[in-house]
C-alpha positions as CSV (number, residue, x, y, z in Angstrom):
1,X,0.0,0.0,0.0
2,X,2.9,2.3,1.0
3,X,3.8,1.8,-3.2
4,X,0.0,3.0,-4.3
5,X,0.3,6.2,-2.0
6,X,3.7,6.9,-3.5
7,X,2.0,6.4,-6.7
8,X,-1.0,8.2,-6.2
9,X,1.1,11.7,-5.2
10,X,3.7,10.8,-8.0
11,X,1.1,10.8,-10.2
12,X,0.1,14.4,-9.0
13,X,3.7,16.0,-10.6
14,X,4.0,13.5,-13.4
15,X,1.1,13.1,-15.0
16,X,-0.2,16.7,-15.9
17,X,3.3,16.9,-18.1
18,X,1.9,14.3,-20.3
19,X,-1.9,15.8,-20.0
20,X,-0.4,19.2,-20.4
21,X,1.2,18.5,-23.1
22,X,-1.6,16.9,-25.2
23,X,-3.5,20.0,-24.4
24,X,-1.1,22.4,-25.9
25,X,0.2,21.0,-28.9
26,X,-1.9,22.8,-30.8
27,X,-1.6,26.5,-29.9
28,X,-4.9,27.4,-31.3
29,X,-7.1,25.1,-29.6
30,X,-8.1,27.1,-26.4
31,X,-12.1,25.7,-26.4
32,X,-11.7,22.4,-25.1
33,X,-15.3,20.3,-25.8
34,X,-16.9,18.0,-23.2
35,X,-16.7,14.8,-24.9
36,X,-15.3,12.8,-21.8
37,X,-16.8,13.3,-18.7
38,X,-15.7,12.4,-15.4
39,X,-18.2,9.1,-14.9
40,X,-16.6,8.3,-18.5
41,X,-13.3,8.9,-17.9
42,X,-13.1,7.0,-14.4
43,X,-15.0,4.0,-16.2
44,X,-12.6,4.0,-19.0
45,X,-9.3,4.4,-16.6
46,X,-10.3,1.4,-14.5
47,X,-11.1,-0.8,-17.6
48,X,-7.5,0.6,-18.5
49,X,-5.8,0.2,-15.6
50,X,-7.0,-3.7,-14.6
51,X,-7.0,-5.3,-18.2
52,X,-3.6,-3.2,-19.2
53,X,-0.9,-5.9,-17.7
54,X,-3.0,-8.9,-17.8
55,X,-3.4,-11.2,-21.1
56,X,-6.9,-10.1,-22.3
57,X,-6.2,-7.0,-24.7
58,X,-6.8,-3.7,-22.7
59,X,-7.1,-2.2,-26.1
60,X,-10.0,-4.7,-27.0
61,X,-11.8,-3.8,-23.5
62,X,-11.7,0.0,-24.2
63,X,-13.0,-0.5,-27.5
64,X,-15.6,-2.5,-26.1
65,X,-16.5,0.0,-23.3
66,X,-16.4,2.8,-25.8
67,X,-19.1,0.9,-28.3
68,X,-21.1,0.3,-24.6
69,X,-21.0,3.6,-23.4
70,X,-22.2,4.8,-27.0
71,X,-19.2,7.4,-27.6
72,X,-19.5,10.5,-29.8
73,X,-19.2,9.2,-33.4
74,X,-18.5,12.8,-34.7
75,X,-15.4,12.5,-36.6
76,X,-13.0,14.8,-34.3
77,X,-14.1,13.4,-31.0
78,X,-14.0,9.6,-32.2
79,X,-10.6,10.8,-32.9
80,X,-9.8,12.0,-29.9
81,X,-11.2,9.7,-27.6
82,X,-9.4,7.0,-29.9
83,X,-6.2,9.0,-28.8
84,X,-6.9,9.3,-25.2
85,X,-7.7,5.9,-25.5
86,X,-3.7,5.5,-25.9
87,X,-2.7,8.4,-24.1
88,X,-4.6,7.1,-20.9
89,X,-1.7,4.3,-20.5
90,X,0.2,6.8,-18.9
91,X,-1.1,5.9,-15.3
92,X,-0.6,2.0,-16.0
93,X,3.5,3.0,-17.2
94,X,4.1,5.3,-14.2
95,X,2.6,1.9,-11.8
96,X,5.0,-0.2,-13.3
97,X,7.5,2.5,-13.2
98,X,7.0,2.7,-9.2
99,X,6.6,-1.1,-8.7
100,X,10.0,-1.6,-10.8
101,X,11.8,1.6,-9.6
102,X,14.8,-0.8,-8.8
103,X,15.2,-2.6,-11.9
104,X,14.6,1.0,-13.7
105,X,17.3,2.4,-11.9
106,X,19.4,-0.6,-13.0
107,X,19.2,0.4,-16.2
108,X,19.7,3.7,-15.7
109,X,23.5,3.1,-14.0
110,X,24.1,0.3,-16.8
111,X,23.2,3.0,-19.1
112,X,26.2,4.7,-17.8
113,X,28.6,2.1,-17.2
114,X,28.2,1.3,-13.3
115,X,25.7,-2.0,-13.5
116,X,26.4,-4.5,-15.4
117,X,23.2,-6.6,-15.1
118,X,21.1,-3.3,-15.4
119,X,23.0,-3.0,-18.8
120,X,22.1,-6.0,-19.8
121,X,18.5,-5.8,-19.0
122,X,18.1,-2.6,-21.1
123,X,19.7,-4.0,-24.3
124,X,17.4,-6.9,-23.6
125,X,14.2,-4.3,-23.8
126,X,15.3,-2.3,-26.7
127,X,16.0,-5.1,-28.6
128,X,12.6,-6.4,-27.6
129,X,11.0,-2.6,-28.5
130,X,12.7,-2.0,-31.7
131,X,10.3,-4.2,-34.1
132,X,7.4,-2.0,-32.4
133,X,9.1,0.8,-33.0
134,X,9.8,0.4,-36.7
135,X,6.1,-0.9,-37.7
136,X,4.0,1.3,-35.1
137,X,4.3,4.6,-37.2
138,X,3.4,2.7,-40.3
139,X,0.3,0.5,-39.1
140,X,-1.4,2.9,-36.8
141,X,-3.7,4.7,-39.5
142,X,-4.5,1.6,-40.8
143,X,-5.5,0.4,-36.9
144,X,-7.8,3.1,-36.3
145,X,-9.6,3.6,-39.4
146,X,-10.0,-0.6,-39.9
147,X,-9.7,-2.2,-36.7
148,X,-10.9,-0.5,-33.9
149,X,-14.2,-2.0,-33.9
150,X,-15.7,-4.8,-31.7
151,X,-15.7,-7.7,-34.3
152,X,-11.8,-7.7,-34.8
153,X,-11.9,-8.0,-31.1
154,X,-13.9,-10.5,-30.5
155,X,-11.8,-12.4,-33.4
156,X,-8.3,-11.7,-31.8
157,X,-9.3,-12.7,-28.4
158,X,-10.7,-16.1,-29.5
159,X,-7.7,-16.9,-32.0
160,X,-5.5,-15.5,-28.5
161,X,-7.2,-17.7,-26.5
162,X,-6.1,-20.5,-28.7
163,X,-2.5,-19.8,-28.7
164,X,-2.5,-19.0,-24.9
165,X,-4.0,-22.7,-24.5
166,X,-0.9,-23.9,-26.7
167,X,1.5,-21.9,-24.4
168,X,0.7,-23.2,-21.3
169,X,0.9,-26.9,-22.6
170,X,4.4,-26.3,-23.9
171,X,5.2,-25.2,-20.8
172,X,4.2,-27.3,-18.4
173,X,5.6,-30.3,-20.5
174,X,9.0,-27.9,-20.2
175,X,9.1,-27.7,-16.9
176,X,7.7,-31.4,-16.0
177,X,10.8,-32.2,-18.1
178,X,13.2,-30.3,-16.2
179,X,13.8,-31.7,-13.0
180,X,16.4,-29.6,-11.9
181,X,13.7,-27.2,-11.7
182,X,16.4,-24.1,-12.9
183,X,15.0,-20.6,-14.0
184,X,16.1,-17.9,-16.6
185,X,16.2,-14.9,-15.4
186,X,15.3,-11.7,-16.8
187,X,19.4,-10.7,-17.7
188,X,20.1,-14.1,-18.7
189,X,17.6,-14.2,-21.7
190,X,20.2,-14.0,-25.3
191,X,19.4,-10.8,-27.8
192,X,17.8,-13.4,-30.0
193,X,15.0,-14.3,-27.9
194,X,14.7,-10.4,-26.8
195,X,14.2,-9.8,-30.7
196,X,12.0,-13.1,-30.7
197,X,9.5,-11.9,-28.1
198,X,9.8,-8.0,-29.8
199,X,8.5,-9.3,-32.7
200,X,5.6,-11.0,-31.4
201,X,4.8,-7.5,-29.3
202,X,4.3,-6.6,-33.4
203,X,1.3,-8.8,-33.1
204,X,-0.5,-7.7,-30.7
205,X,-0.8,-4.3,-32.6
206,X,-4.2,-5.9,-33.6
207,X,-6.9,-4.6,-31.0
208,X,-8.1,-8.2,-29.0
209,X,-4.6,-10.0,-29.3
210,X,-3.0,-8.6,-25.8
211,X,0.4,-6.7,-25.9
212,X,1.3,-8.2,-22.4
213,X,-0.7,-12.0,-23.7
214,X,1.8,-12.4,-26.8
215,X,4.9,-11.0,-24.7
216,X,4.5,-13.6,-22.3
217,X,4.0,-16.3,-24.6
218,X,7.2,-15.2,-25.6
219,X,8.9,-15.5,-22.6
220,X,7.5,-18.9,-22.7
221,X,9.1,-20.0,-25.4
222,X,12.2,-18.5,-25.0
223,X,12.4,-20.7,-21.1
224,X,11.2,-18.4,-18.6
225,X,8.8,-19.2,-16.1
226,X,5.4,-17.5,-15.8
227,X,6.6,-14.7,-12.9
228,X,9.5,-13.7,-15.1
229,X,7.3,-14.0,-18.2
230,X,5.6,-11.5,-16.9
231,X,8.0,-9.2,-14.9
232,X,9.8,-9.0,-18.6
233,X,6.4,-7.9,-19.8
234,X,5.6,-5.4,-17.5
235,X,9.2,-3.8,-18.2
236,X,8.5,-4.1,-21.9
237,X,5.6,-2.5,-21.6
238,X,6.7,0.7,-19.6
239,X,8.9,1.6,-22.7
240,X,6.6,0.5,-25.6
241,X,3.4,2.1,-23.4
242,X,5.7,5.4,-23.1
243,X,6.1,5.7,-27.3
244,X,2.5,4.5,-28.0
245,X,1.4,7.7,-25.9
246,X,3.9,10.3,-26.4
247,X,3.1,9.8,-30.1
248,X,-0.5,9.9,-29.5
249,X,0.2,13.3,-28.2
250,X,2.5,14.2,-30.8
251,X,0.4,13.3,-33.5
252,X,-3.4,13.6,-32.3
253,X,-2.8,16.1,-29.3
254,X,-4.5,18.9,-31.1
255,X,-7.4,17.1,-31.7
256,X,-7.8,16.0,-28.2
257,X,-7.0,19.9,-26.7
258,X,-10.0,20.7,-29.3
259,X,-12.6,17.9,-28.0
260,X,-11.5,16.9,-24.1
261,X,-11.5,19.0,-21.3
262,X,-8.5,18.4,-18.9
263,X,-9.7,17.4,-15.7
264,X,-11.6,13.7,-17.3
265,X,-8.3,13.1,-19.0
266,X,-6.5,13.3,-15.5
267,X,-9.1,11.6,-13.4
268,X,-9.0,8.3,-15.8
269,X,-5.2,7.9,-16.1
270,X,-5.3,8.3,-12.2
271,X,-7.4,5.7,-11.6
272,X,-5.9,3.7,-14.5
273,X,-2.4,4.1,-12.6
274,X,-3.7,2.8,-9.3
275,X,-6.1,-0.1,-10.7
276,X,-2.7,-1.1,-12.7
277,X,-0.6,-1.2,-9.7
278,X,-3.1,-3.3,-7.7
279,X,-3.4,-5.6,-10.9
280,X,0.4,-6.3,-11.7
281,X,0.8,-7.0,-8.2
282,X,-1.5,-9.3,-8.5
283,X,-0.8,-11.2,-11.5
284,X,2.8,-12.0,-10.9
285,X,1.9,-14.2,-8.2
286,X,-1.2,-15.5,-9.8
287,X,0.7,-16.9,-13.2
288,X,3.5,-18.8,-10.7
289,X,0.4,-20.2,-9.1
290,X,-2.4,-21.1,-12.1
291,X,-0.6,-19.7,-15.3
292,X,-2.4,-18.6,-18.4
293,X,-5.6,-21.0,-18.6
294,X,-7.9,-19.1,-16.8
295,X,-7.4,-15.9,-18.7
296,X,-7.8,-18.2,-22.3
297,X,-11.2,-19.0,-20.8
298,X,-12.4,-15.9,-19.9
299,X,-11.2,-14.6,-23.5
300,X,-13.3,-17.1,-25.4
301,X,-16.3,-16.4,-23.1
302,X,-15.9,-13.0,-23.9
303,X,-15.1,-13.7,-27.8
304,X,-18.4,-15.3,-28.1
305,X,-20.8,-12.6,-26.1
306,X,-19.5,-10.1,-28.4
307,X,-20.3,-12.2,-31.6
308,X,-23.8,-12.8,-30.2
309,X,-24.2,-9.6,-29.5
310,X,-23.3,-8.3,-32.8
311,X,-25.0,-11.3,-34.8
């Protein structure tokens, strides 16, 4: 609890920078709309905050709360709540950020020269960022304007569901084959595999699959066990989550300034940043304990009410 209450007055100094700074990117805009309200915005930074870290597409959940809710379709402000959407993520990074303050400021001295390990760990996350980083820029339009709807949702958590199933069999027959019982840990993984699980990050571009599902699938299959897995995911994720949203803002920040007011944006990454502490907290010791099969079911239960509903 003592890390939440750090969290919840860090969050008090960090994140109006990012807020701040989608609100004046666009010098012009100084008649912010009332698209979000702050029932909304609460209601989509809890959705945020508990699906972000665990394997069932926090993307996918926001796009279903959105259609729920009944959001704006006017152009501008499906825009910009599309972008907020993203740009809400910063609570979730600055909760890992807090929880993981020591292996962060690993990488920070390795960054200089005075931790090895730390060094180590952050070549290991770039290399697992840069296939993001090279497609993101490219695929994004193509996202929003083709798959941001609830049926290529409900299609990526079913077909996710399925591969998560797969996981969990290959590793369990791992481990029941390893009777020394030995570990990777997160410094010992090889660039390869880094690249390996970077790649399938790429996947989960498409709204339903799960950034933090396919990256620890990856770890997986690249011999970590399920708490690592997912430690390396949460890490993962406070890098790529910190691109994703800064170039929301870069990009889409006008719009937003023109169509959401500033306080909704801060409530819902708030609570986004406290629901995601509570949930990566819990995960970690939930995957050592059950792994992935419970999520998979829940996934297809939730693939299937969505295609009834739409059918």
């Amino acid at each position: 609890m003592r890390i939440i209450r750090g969290f919840t007055f860090f969050a008090f100094g960090y994140l109006p920078l990012v807020i701040v700074s989608a609100q004046t990117s666009d010098p012009n805009a100084t008649d912010p709309g009332s698209n979000l309200n702050y029932g909304e915005a609460v209601i989509y930074g809890l959705v945020e905050g508990v699906t972000e870290f665990l394997p069932v597409s926090s993307t996918g959940h926001l796009i279903l709360t959105k259609e729920w809710m009944a959001a704006d379709s006017d152009s501008d402000a499906n825009i910009a709540l599309n972008a907020y959407l993203i740009v809400i993520q910063a609570g979730a990074i600055l909760a890992v950020g807090m929880l993981y303050r020591h292996d962060v400021w690993a990488i920070v001295l390795g960054v200089f020269g005075l931790d090895p390990r730390g060094r180590v760990l952050g070549r290991n996350l770039l290399l697992a960022f840069l296939p993001a980083a090279a497609l993101g820029p490219f695929l994004d339009d193509f996202i929003e304007k083709s798959l941001l709807h609830p049926l290529p949702v409900a299609v990526a958590l079913a077909v996710g569901a399925l591969l998560m199933f797969w996981a969990e069999r290959m590793r369990a027959k791992r481990e029941r084959g390893d009777a020394t019982g030995s570990t990777l840990g997160l410094r010992e993984i090889q660039p390869r595999s880094a690249l390996f699980i970077g790649v399938l990050q790429c996947v989960a571009m498409c709204p339903g699959t799960s950034r933090s599902m396919m990256t620890i699938v990856g770890g997986y299959l690249v011999g970590l066990r399920p708490a690592k897995a997912a430690e390396f995911s949460f890490l993962l994720g406070l890098v790529t989550l910190t691109a994703a949203a800064g170039y929301k803002v870069l990009t889409k920040g006008d719009v937003m300034a023109a169509n959401l007011e500033l306080g909704p944006i801060f409530a819902g990454c708030l609570v986004a940043g406290i629901s995601a502490a509570l949930a990566v907290r819990w995960l970690v010791g939930y995957l050592s304990r059950r792994g992935l099969g419970l999520f998979a079911w829940y996934r297809l239960v939730l693939a299937a009410l969505v295609l009834i509903f739409l059918s």
